[in-house]
CSV table of C-alpha atoms and ligand atoms in Angstrom, one decimal:
chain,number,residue,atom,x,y,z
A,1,UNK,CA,0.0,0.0,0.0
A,2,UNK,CA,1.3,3.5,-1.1
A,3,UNK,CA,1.4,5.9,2.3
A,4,UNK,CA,-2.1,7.2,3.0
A,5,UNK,CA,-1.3,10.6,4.4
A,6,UNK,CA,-1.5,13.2,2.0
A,7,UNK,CA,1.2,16.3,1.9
A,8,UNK,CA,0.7,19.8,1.0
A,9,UNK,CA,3.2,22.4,1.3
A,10,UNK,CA,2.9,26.2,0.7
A,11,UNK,CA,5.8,27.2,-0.9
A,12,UNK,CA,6.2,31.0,-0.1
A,13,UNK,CA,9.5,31.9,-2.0
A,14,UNK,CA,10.6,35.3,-1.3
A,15,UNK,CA,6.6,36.4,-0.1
A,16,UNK,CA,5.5,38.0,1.8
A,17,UNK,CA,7.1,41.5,2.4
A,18,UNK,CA,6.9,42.0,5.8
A,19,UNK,CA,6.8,40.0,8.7
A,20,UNK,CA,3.3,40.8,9.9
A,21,UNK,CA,1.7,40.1,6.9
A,22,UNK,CA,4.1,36.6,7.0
A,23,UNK,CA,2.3,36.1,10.9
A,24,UNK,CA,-1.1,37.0,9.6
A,25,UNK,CA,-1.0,34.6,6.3
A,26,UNK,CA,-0.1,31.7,8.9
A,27,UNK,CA,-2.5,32.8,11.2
A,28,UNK,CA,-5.4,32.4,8.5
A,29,UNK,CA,-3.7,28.8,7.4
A,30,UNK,CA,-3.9,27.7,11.0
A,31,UNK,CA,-7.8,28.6,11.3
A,32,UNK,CA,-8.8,27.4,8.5
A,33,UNK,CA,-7.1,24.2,8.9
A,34,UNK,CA,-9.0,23.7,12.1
A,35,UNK,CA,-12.1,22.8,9.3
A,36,UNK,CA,-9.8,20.1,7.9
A,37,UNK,CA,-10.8,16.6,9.7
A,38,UNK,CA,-8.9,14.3,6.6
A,39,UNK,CA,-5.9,12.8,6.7
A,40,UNK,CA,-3.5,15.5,5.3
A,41,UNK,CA,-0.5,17.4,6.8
A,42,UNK,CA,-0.1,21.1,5.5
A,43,UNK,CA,3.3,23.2,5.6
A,44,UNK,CA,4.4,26.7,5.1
A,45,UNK,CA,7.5,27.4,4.0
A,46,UNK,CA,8.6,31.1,4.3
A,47,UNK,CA,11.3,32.9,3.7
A,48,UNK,CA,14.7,32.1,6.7
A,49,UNK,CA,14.0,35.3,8.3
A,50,UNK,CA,10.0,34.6,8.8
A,51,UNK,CA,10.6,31.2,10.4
A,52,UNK,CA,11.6,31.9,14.2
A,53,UNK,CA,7.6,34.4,14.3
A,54,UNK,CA,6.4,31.8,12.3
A,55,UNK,CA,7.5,29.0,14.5
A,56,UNK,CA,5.9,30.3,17.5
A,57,UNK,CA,2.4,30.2,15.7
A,58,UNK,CA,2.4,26.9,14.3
A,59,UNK,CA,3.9,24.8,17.2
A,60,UNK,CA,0.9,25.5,18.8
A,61,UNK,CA,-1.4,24.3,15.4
A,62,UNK,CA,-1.1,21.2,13.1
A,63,UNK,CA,0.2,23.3,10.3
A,64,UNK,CA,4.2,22.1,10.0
A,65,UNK,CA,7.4,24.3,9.4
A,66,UNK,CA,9.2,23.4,6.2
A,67,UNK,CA,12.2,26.0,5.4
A,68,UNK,CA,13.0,26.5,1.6
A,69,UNK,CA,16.6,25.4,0.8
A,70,UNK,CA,19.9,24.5,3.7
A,71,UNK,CA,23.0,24.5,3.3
A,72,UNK,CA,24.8,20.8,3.1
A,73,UNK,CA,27.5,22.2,5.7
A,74,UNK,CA,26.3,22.3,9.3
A,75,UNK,CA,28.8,25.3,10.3
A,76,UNK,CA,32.0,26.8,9.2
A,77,UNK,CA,33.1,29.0,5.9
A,78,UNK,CA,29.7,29.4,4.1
A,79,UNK,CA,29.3,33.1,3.8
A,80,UNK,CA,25.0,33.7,3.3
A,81,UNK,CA,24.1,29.8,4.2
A,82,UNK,CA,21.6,29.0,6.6
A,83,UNK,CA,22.4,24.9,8.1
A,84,UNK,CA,19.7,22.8,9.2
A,85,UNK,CA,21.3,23.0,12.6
A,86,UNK,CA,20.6,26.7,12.5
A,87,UNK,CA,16.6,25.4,11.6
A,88,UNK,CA,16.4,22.7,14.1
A,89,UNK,CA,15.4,24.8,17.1
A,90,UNK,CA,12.3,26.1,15.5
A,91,UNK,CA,10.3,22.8,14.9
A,92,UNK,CA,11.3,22.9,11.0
A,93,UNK,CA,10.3,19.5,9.8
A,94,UNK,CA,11.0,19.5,6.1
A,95,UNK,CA,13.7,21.3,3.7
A,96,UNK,CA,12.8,21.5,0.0
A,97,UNK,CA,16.1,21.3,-1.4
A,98,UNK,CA,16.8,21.4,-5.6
A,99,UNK,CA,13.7,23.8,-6.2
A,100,UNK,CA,14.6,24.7,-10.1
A,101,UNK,CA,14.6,28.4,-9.1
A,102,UNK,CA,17.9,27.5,-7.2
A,103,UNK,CA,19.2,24.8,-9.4
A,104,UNK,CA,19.2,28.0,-12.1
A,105,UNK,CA,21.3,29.6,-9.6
A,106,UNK,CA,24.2,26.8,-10.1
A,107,UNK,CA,23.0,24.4,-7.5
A,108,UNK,CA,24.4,20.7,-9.2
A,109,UNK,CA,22.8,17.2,-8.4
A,110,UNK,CA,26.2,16.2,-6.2
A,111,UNK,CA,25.2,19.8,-3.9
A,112,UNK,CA,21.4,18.3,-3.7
A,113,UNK,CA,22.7,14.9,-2.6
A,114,UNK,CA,25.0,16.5,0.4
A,115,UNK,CA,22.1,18.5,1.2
A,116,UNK,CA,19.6,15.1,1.8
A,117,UNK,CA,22.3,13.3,3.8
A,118,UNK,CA,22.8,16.4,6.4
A,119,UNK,CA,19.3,16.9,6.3
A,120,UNK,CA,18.4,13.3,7.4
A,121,UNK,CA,21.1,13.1,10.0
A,122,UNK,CA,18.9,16.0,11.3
A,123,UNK,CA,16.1,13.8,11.4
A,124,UNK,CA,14.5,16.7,9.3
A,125,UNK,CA,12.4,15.4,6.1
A,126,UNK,CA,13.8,16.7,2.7
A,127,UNK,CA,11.3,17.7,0.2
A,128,UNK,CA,13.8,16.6,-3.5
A,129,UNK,CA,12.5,18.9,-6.3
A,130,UNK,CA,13.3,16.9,-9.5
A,131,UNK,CA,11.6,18.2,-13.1
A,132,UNK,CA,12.0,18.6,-16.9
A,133,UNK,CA,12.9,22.2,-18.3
A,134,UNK,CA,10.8,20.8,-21.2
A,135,UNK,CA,8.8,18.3,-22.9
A,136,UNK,CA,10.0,16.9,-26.0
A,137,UNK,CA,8.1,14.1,-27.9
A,138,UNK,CA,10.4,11.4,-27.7
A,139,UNK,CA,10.0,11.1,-24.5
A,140,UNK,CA,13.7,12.4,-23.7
A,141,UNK,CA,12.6,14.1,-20.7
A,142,UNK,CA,12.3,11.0,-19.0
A,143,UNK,CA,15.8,10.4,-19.1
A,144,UNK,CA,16.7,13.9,-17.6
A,145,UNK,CA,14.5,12.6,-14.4
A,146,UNK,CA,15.7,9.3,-14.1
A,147,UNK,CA,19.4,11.3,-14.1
A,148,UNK,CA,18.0,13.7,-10.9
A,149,UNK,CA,16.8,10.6,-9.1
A,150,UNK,CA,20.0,8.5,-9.5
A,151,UNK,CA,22.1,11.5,-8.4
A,152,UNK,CA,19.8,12.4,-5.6
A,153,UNK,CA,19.4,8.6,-4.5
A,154,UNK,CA,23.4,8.8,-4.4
A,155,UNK,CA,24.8,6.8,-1.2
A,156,UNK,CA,21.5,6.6,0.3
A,157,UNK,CA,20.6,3.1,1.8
A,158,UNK,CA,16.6,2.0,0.9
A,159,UNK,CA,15.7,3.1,4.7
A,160,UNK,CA,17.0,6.8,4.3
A,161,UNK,CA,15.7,7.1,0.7
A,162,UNK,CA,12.3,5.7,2.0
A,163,UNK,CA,11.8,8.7,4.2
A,164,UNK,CA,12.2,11.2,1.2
A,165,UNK,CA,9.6,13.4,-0.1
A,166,UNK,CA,10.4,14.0,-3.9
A,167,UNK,CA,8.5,16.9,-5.4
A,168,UNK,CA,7.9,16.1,-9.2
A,169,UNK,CA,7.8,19.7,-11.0
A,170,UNK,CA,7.9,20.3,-14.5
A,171,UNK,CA,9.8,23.6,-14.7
A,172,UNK,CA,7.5,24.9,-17.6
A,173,UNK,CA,4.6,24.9,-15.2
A,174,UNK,CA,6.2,26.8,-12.4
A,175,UNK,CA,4.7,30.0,-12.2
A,176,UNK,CA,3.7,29.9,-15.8
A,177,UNK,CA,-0.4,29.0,-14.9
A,178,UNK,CA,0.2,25.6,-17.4
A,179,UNK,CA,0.2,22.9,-15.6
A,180,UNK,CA,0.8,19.5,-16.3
A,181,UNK,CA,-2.1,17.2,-17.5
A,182,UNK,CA,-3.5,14.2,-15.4
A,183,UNK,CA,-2.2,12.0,-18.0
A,184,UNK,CA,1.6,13.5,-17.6
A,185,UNK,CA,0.9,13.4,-13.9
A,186,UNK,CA,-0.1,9.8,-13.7
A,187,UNK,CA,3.0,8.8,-16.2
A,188,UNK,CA,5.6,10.2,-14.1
A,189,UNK,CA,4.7,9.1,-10.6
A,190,UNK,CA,4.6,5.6,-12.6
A,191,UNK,CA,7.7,6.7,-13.7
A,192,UNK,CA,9.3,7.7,-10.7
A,193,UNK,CA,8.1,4.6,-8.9
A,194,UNK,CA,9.5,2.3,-11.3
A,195,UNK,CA,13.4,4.4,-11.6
A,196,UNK,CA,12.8,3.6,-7.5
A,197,UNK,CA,11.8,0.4,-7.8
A,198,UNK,CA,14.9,-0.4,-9.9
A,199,UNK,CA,17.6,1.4,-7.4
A,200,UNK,CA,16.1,-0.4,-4.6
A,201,UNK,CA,13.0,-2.0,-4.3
A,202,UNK,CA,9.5,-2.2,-5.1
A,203,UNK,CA,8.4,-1.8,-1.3
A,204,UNK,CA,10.9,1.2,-0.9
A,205,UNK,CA,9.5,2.7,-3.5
A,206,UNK,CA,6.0,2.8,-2.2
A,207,UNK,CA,7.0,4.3,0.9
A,208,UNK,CA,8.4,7.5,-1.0
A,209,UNK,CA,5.9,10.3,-0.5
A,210,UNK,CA,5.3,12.0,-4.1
A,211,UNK,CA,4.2,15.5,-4.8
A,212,UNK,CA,3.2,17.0,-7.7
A,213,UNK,CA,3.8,21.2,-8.1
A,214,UNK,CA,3.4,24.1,-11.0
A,215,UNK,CA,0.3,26.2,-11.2
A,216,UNK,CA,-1.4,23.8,-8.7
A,217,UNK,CA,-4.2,26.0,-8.0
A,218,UNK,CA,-8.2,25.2,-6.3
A,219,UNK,CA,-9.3,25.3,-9.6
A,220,UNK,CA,-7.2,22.2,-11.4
A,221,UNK,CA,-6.6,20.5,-7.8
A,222,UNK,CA,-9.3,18.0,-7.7
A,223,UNK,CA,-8.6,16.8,-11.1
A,224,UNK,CA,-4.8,16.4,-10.1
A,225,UNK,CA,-6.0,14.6,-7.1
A,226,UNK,CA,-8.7,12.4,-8.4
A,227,UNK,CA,-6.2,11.0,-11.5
A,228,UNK,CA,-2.5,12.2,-11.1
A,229,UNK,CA,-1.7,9.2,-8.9
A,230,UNK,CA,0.5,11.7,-6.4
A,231,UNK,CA,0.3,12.3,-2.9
A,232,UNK,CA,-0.2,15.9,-2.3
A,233,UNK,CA,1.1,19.6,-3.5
A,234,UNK,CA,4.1,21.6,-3.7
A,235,UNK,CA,1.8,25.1,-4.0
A,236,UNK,CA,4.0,28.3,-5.0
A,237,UNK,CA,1.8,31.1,-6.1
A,238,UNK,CA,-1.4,29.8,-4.5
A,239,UNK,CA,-0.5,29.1,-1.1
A,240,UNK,CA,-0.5,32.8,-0.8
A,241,UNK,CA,-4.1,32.7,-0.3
A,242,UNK,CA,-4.7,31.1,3.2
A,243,UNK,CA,-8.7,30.2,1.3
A,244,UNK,CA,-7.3,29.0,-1.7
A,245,UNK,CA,-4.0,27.1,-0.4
A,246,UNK,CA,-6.4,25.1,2.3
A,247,UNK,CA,-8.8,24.7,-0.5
A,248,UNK,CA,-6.8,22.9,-2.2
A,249,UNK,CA,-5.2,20.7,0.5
A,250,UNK,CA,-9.0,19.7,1.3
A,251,UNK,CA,-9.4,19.0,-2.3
A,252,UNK,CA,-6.2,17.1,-1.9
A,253,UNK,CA,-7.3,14.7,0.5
A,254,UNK,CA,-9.5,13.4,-2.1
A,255,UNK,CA,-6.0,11.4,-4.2
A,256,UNK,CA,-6.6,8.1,-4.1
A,257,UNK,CA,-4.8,5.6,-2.3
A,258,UNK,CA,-2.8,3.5,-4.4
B,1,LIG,P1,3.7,27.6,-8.5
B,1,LIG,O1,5.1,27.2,-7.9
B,1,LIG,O2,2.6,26.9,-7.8
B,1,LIG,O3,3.6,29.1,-8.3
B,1,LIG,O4,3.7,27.2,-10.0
B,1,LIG,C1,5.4,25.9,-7.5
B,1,LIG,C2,6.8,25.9,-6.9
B,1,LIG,O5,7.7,26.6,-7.4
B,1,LIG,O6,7.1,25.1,-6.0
């Protein structure tokens, strides 16, 4: 049986611009959540300098901490990093690491890996971003994700991998309002299954929470869920919205279990 608990996580990036309005966005996660009885777990992940305010809020709630990226180093010469050390004292649970708006900053596949491995010694859950700059119609594409998970699988024994979140987002749906059909969505969590199915096992494989993420909004969320196979959200833009991000984690709860 595939894990039953569904994951969404509100992916803030560089939002919002102040700290209040950082405090009253969580607040409004953290009531409406309250109408949430399904099994699903819902994160915020704002900006470094958000998290110690923000921490204080949701300790108290169900909503979890996730911070956005962490450095693979836990101290020493890394002018501008942040270590998950430096998160651990403020209840941070999960750190997406590889998002494709830092992996166009230079970020390689062998930093990504060092990231998951200090992130797991933590005991901290990383959230892998893999995903396709493109879509071409040989089915090329595939290969470029099969590449990210064999890199970020690296070294990993089937236990550590098992506890990995890996975020499947297509980088042409970031941002852009396309997102990917059902059909893609389906396809590649087959996909993704079967590359960790090969590296390790079929029952480590199942135990690998999947997400799907680009232009996830209330409005597409229920078809996602219903047909896409995945097991939960990676919400940029729309988890803005406290109405519209807890929307769509209620809609969420609807994905099948598999
Ligand atoms: P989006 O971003 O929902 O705004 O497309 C998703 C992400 O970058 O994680």
């Amino acid at each position: 049986m595939k894990k039953s608990k569904i994951l969404v996580v509100g992916n803030w990036k560089l939002n919002p611009g102040t700290k209040e309005e950082a405090q009253k966005l969580v607040r409004a996660v953290i009531n409406q959540t309250k109408k949430i009885t399904e099994n699903v777990t819902i994160a915020v992940a704002p900006p470094f300098l958000f998290i110690p305010e923000i921490s204080k809020l949701t300790v108290k709630s169900s909503v979890k901490l996730s911070a956005q990226d962490a450095h693979f180093e836990e101290r020493g010469a890394c002018t501008g990093e942040i270590s998950p050390a430096l998160l651990a004292p403020y209840d941070v649970l999960y750190i997406i690491v590889g998002h494709s708006e830092r992996r166009a900053l230079g970020e390689t596949d062998e930093q990504i890996n060092k990231k998951i491995q200090t992130i797991l010694k933590r005991r901290m859950i990383p959230i892998v971003c893999v995903g396709e700059e493109e879509r071409d119609s040989q089915g090329n594409f595939y290969k470029h994700i099969e590449k990210q998970i064999y890199s970020l699988a690296t070294g990993l024994t089937a236990n550590q991998v098992s506890q990995l979140v890996i975020a499947y987002e297509p980088i042409w749906a970031i941002g852009t309002g396309q997102t990917a059909t059902v059909e893609d969505v389906k396809e590649m969590q087959l996909f993704i299954m079967s590359v960790l199915a090969k590296l390790y096992d079929r029952q480590t494989a199942i135990k690998v929470q999947l997400l799907y993420g680009g232009s996830v909004k209330s409005s597409n969320a229920k078809e996602l869920t219903s047909e896409g196979g995945m097991d939960g959200f990676l919400v940029g833009g729309a988890s803005l919205q406290a109405d519209e991000f807890v929307t769509i984690a209620q809609l969420a709860t609807g994905i099948k279990n598999k």
